[in-house]
Coordinates of C-alpha atoms in Angstrom, one line a residue:
M1 CA 150.0 158.8 240.4
R2 CA 147.1 156.4 240.4
R3 CA 143.6 156.8 241.9
V4 CA 141.8 153.5 242.6
T5 CA 138.1 153.3 243.5
V6 CA 137.4 150.6 246.0
D7 CA 135.0 148.0 244.6
E8 CA 133.2 145.0 246.1
S9 CA 136.4 142.9 245.9
A10 CA 138.2 145.2 248.3
E11 CA 135.4 146.4 250.5
G12 CA 136.3 146.0 254.2
Q13 CA 140.0 145.3 253.4
R14 CA 142.8 146.9 255.4
L15 CA 144.6 149.6 253.6
D16 CA 148.0 147.9 253.9
N17 CA 146.7 144.6 252.5
F18 CA 145.0 146.5 249.7
L19 CA 148.3 148.3 248.8
L20 CA 150.3 145.0 248.9
R21 CA 147.9 143.6 246.3
E22 CA 148.0 146.8 244.1
L23 CA 151.8 147.1 244.4
K24 CA 152.9 143.6 243.7
G25 CA 156.7 143.3 243.9
V26 CA 157.1 146.3 246.2
P27 CA 158.7 145.3 249.6
K28 CA 156.3 145.5 252.6
T29 CA 158.7 147.9 254.3
H30 CA 158.4 150.4 251.5
V31 CA 154.6 150.1 251.4
Y32 CA 154.4 150.9 255.1
R33 CA 156.9 153.7 254.7
L34 CA 154.5 155.3 252.0
I35 CA 151.6 155.0 254.4
R36 CA 153.5 156.6 257.4
A37 CA 154.7 159.4 255.2
G38 CA 151.2 160.3 254.1
E39 CA 151.9 159.6 250.5
V40 CA 148.9 157.3 250.3
R41 CA 145.6 159.1 250.6
V42 CA 142.1 157.8 251.2
N43 CA 139.4 160.2 250.0
K44 CA 142.1 162.9 250.0
G45 CA 143.0 162.4 253.6
R46 CA 145.9 160.6 255.4
A47 CA 145.1 157.1 256.6
Q48 CA 146.6 154.4 258.8
A49 CA 147.7 150.9 257.8
D50 CA 144.8 149.3 259.6
T51 CA 142.2 151.7 258.0
R52 CA 139.3 149.6 256.7
L53 CA 138.2 150.6 253.1
S54 CA 134.6 151.2 252.2
L55 CA 132.9 150.7 248.9
G56 CA 133.5 153.7 246.7
D57 CA 136.5 155.1 248.6
E58 CA 139.2 156.7 246.4
V59 CA 142.7 155.6 247.2
R60 CA 145.5 157.7 245.8
I61 CA 148.7 155.6 245.2
P62 CA 151.9 157.5 244.5
P63 CA 154.2 156.3 241.7
V64 CA 156.5 153.5 242.9
R65 CA 159.3 151.9 240.9
V66 CA 159.2 148.1 240.9
A67 CA 162.3 146.0 240.3
Q68 CA 162.2 144.0 237.1
K69 CA 161.4 140.4 237.9
V70 CA 162.4 137.2 236.1
E71 CA 159.4 136.0 234.2
A72 CA 157.9 133.0 236.1
A73 CA 156.4 130.0 234.5
P74 CA 152.7 130.5 233.6
V75 CA 150.2 129.2 236.1
P76 CA 148.1 126.4 234.6
A77 CA 144.3 126.7 234.8
R78 CA 142.9 123.9 237.0
E79 CA 139.6 123.1 238.6
F80 CA 139.3 120.8 241.6
P81 CA 136.5 118.4 242.7
I82 CA 133.7 120.7 244.0
L83 CA 132.0 119.7 247.2
F84 CA 129.8 122.8 247.5
E85 CA 129.5 126.1 245.6
D86 CA 127.2 129.1 245.6
E87 CA 127.6 132.9 245.1
Q88 CA 129.3 133.2 248.5
L89 CA 131.8 130.4 248.7
L90 CA 133.5 127.4 247.0
V91 CA 134.5 124.2 248.8
V92 CA 136.8 121.8 247.0
D93 CA 138.5 118.5 247.6
K94 CA 142.2 119.3 247.5
P95 CA 144.5 116.5 246.4
A96 CA 147.7 115.6 248.4
G97 CA 150.9 117.0 247.0
V98 CA 149.4 120.3 246.0
A99 CA 150.1 123.5 248.0
V100 CA 147.1 125.8 248.7
H101 CA 149.1 128.8 247.5
G102 CA 152.5 129.7 246.0
G103 CA 155.5 130.7 248.0
S104 CA 158.5 129.2 249.8
G105 CA 159.8 127.5 246.6
V106 CA 156.3 126.7 245.3
S107 CA 155.4 128.6 242.1
F108 CA 151.7 128.2 242.4
G109 CA 149.0 126.4 244.3
V110 CA 145.3 125.7 244.4
I111 CA 144.3 129.4 244.7
E112 CA 146.4 130.5 241.7
Q113 CA 145.2 127.7 239.5
L114 CA 141.6 128.3 240.4
R115 CA 141.9 132.0 239.6
R116 CA 143.4 131.1 236.2
A117 CA 140.6 128.7 235.6
R118 CA 138.0 131.3 236.6
P119 CA 139.1 134.6 235.0
E120 CA 135.6 136.1 235.4
A121 CA 135.8 135.7 239.2
R122 CA 136.1 139.2 240.8
F123 CA 137.1 137.8 244.2
L124 CA 138.5 134.4 245.2
E125 CA 140.5 133.9 248.4
L126 CA 141.5 131.1 250.7
V127 CA 139.5 131.0 254.0
H128 CA 142.0 128.6 255.7
R129 CA 145.0 126.4 254.9
L130 CA 145.9 122.8 254.5
D131 CA 149.5 121.4 254.5
K132 CA 150.7 120.5 251.0
E133 CA 150.8 116.8 252.0
T134 CA 147.3 116.9 253.4
S135 CA 144.2 116.2 251.2
G136 CA 140.6 117.0 251.7
V137 CA 138.1 119.8 252.3
L138 CA 139.3 123.3 251.5
V139 CA 137.1 126.4 251.7
L140 CA 137.5 129.5 249.5
A141 CA 135.4 132.7 249.7
K142 CA 133.9 134.3 246.6
K143 CA 133.0 137.6 248.4
R144 CA 135.0 139.6 250.9
S145 CA 132.1 139.7 253.3
A146 CA 132.0 135.8 253.3
L147 CA 135.8 135.7 253.8
T148 CA 135.8 137.9 256.9
Q149 CA 132.7 136.1 258.4
L150 CA 134.2 132.6 257.8
Q151 CA 137.7 133.6 259.1
D152 CA 136.0 134.8 262.3
Q153 CA 134.4 131.4 262.7
F154 CA 137.7 129.7 262.2
R155 CA 139.6 132.0 264.5
D156 CA 136.9 131.7 267.3
R157 CA 137.0 127.8 266.9
E158 CA 133.4 127.7 265.9
T159 CA 134.0 125.1 263.1
G160 CA 134.1 121.3 263.3
K161 CA 137.2 119.9 261.7
T162 CA 137.6 116.1 261.4
Y163 CA 140.5 114.3 259.8
A164 CA 141.2 110.7 258.8
A165 CA 144.8 109.7 259.9
L166 CA 146.5 106.4 259.6
V167 CA 149.1 105.9 262.2
W168 CA 151.8 103.2 262.7
G169 CA 151.0 100.6 265.3
D170 CA 148.0 99.9 267.6
W171 CA 146.6 103.1 269.0
P172 CA 145.6 102.7 272.7
E173 CA 141.8 102.7 273.0
K174 CA 141.8 104.8 276.2
L175 CA 143.8 107.7 274.6
K176 CA 141.0 109.8 273.4
V177 CA 142.1 113.4 274.3
I178 CA 145.5 114.9 273.7
D179 CA 146.0 118.2 275.6
Q180 CA 149.6 119.2 275.0
A181 CA 151.1 122.6 274.4
L182 CA 152.9 123.2 271.1
L183 CA 155.9 125.4 270.3
K184 CA 156.6 126.6 266.8
T185 CA 160.3 127.2 265.8
L186 CA 162.4 127.9 262.8
D187 CA 165.7 126.1 262.1
A188 CA 168.9 127.6 260.6
Q189 CA 167.5 127.0 257.1
G190 CA 164.3 128.8 257.9
E191 CA 162.3 125.5 258.0
R192 CA 159.3 125.4 260.4
H193 CA 159.3 122.8 263.2
V194 CA 156.7 122.2 265.9
R195 CA 157.3 120.3 269.2
V196 CA 155.4 119.4 272.4
V197 CA 156.6 121.5 275.4
P198 CA 155.4 121.8 279.0
A199 CA 152.2 123.7 279.5
G200 CA 153.9 126.5 281.4
H201 CA 156.2 127.4 278.5
E202 CA 155.6 131.1 277.9
A203 CA 155.8 130.9 274.1
A204 CA 153.7 127.7 273.7
K205 CA 150.1 127.4 272.8
R206 CA 147.6 125.0 274.4
S207 CA 146.5 122.5 271.8
I208 CA 143.6 120.0 272.1
T209 CA 143.1 117.0 269.8
L210 CA 140.3 114.4 270.1
V211 CA 141.0 110.9 268.8
R212 CA 138.6 108.0 268.0
V213 CA 139.7 104.6 266.6
A214 CA 137.9 104.0 263.2
K215 CA 139.6 100.8 262.2
R216 CA 142.4 98.5 263.3
L217 CA 144.6 97.0 260.7
G218 CA 147.1 95.3 262.9
W219 CA 150.2 97.0 261.6
A220 CA 148.4 100.4 261.7
T221 CA 145.3 102.1 263.1
L222 CA 142.9 104.4 261.2
L223 CA 141.8 107.3 263.4
D224 CA 139.1 109.9 263.3
V225 CA 140.8 113.0 264.6
T226 CA 138.9 116.2 265.6
I227 CA 140.9 119.3 266.5
K228 CA 139.6 121.9 269.0
T229 CA 142.5 124.2 268.3
G230 CA 144.0 124.9 264.9
R231 CA 147.8 124.9 265.5
T232 CA 150.4 124.4 262.9
H233 CA 151.1 120.7 262.4
Q234 CA 149.0 120.0 265.4
I235 CA 147.7 116.5 264.5
R236 CA 151.0 115.4 263.1
V237 CA 153.0 116.4 266.2
H238 CA 150.3 115.3 268.8
L239 CA 150.0 111.8 267.3
A240 CA 153.8 111.3 266.8
S241 CA 154.5 112.6 270.4
N242 CA 152.3 109.8 271.7
G243 CA 154.3 107.1 269.9
H244 CA 152.2 106.7 266.8
A245 CA 153.3 108.8 263.9
I246 CA 151.2 109.3 260.8
V247 CA 152.0 106.9 258.0
G248 CA 154.1 108.6 255.4
D249 CA 154.7 111.8 257.4
P250 CA 158.0 113.1 255.9
K251 CA 158.8 115.4 258.9
Y252 CA 157.6 113.9 262.1
G253 CA 157.2 110.3 260.9
D254 CA 159.1 107.0 261.0
F255 CA 161.4 107.5 258.0
V256 CA 162.5 103.8 257.8
K257 CA 158.9 102.5 257.8
N258 CA 157.8 105.2 255.3
K259 CA 160.5 104.1 252.9
E260 CA 159.7 100.5 253.2
L261 CA 156.0 101.2 252.5
A262 CA 156.8 103.3 249.5
R263 CA 159.1 100.7 248.0
G264 CA 157.0 97.6 249.0
P265 CA 154.0 96.0 247.3
K266 CA 151.5 98.7 248.5
R267 CA 153.7 101.5 247.1
F268 CA 152.1 104.2 249.3
E269 CA 154.2 107.3 248.9
R270 CA 152.3 110.1 250.6
M271 CA 151.3 111.2 254.1
F272 CA 148.0 109.6 255.2
L273 CA 146.2 112.7 256.6
H274 CA 142.9 113.7 255.0
A275 CA 140.6 116.5 256.0
R276 CA 137.4 114.5 255.6
R277 CA 134.8 116.7 257.2
L278 CA 134.3 120.4 257.9
Q279 CA 131.3 121.9 259.5
F280 CA 130.6 125.6 259.7
L281 CA 127.8 128.2 259.4
H282 CA 127.0 129.5 256.0
P283 CA 128.2 133.2 255.9
A284 CA 125.0 134.5 254.4
T285 CA 122.2 132.2 255.6
G286 CA 123.6 131.1 259.0
E287 CA 122.6 127.6 258.2
V288 CA 124.9 124.7 259.3
L289 CA 126.9 123.5 256.3
A290 CA 128.8 120.2 256.6
C291 CA 131.1 119.3 253.7
E292 CA 132.7 115.9 253.4
A293 CA 135.4 114.5 251.1
E294 CA 135.7 110.7 250.9
L295 CA 139.1 109.1 251.3
P296 CA 141.3 109.2 248.1
A297 CA 141.6 106.0 246.2
D298 CA 145.1 105.2 247.3
C299 CA 144.1 105.7 251.0
R300 CA 141.0 103.4 250.5
A301 CA 143.2 100.7 249.0
L302 CA 145.7 100.9 251.8
T303 CA 143.1 100.5 254.5
A304 CA 140.9 97.9 252.7
A305 CA 142.8 94.9 254.0

């Protein structure tokens, strides 16, 4: 039997999420079974899975047997280029090809490497996500209060997200607003796919993307893309569905052209999608904070001509 006192790192957290962190390796179904059976107590009383914990609460956790796991490779400590940092949050420039967190065949990502590099940090959590192939602005919270406040902003669409995307061909100047519903599905192998469907589809979500031409290269167009909704793969699917897939996109792109570009003199082997600007309100001061990440060197070289 363990008794854990809730500190600042867990203040405001749901009981189920707290237990999943404390009981790493224990299946979710078992954790919820313990809660329903009343074996987990908060301040000596029964509690629900969605109970919010307060600073100083005592959580009684019953003994649980955890299956022996194969030792994983150690997570390397790594810092990333810092765009902004204070006692509330950390904003970094994530490189392409690095996942934001481990899972689904990925041993570790940005968050695990940063925690390893900052062992003194009592709290460090991702505020939002970027695809592994996408580079650019990524926000992490250093306090739970900052995390919940920022996540509310992202959920309520009160943030300004602008991406740089290079697409094949000549993007039509008049196409500035894409308002298409998106449907997320899983294939037989459990891989996620997103496609455009009619607006009336019951399981689809309305998705809005704003597009502005930044530079025309002849063979491709550099776009400034602002999303008003944060759907999975929204930019990639919206642009591809309008006949201009993102250069290098391995899932929704032009695979033949991607291969030619990777093997040709330019040797560009990644997806050209970069989260270049993110604007939000600082969780403590309420001031507008705009963080920008310049295009990576390989992207600058590709668009220089």
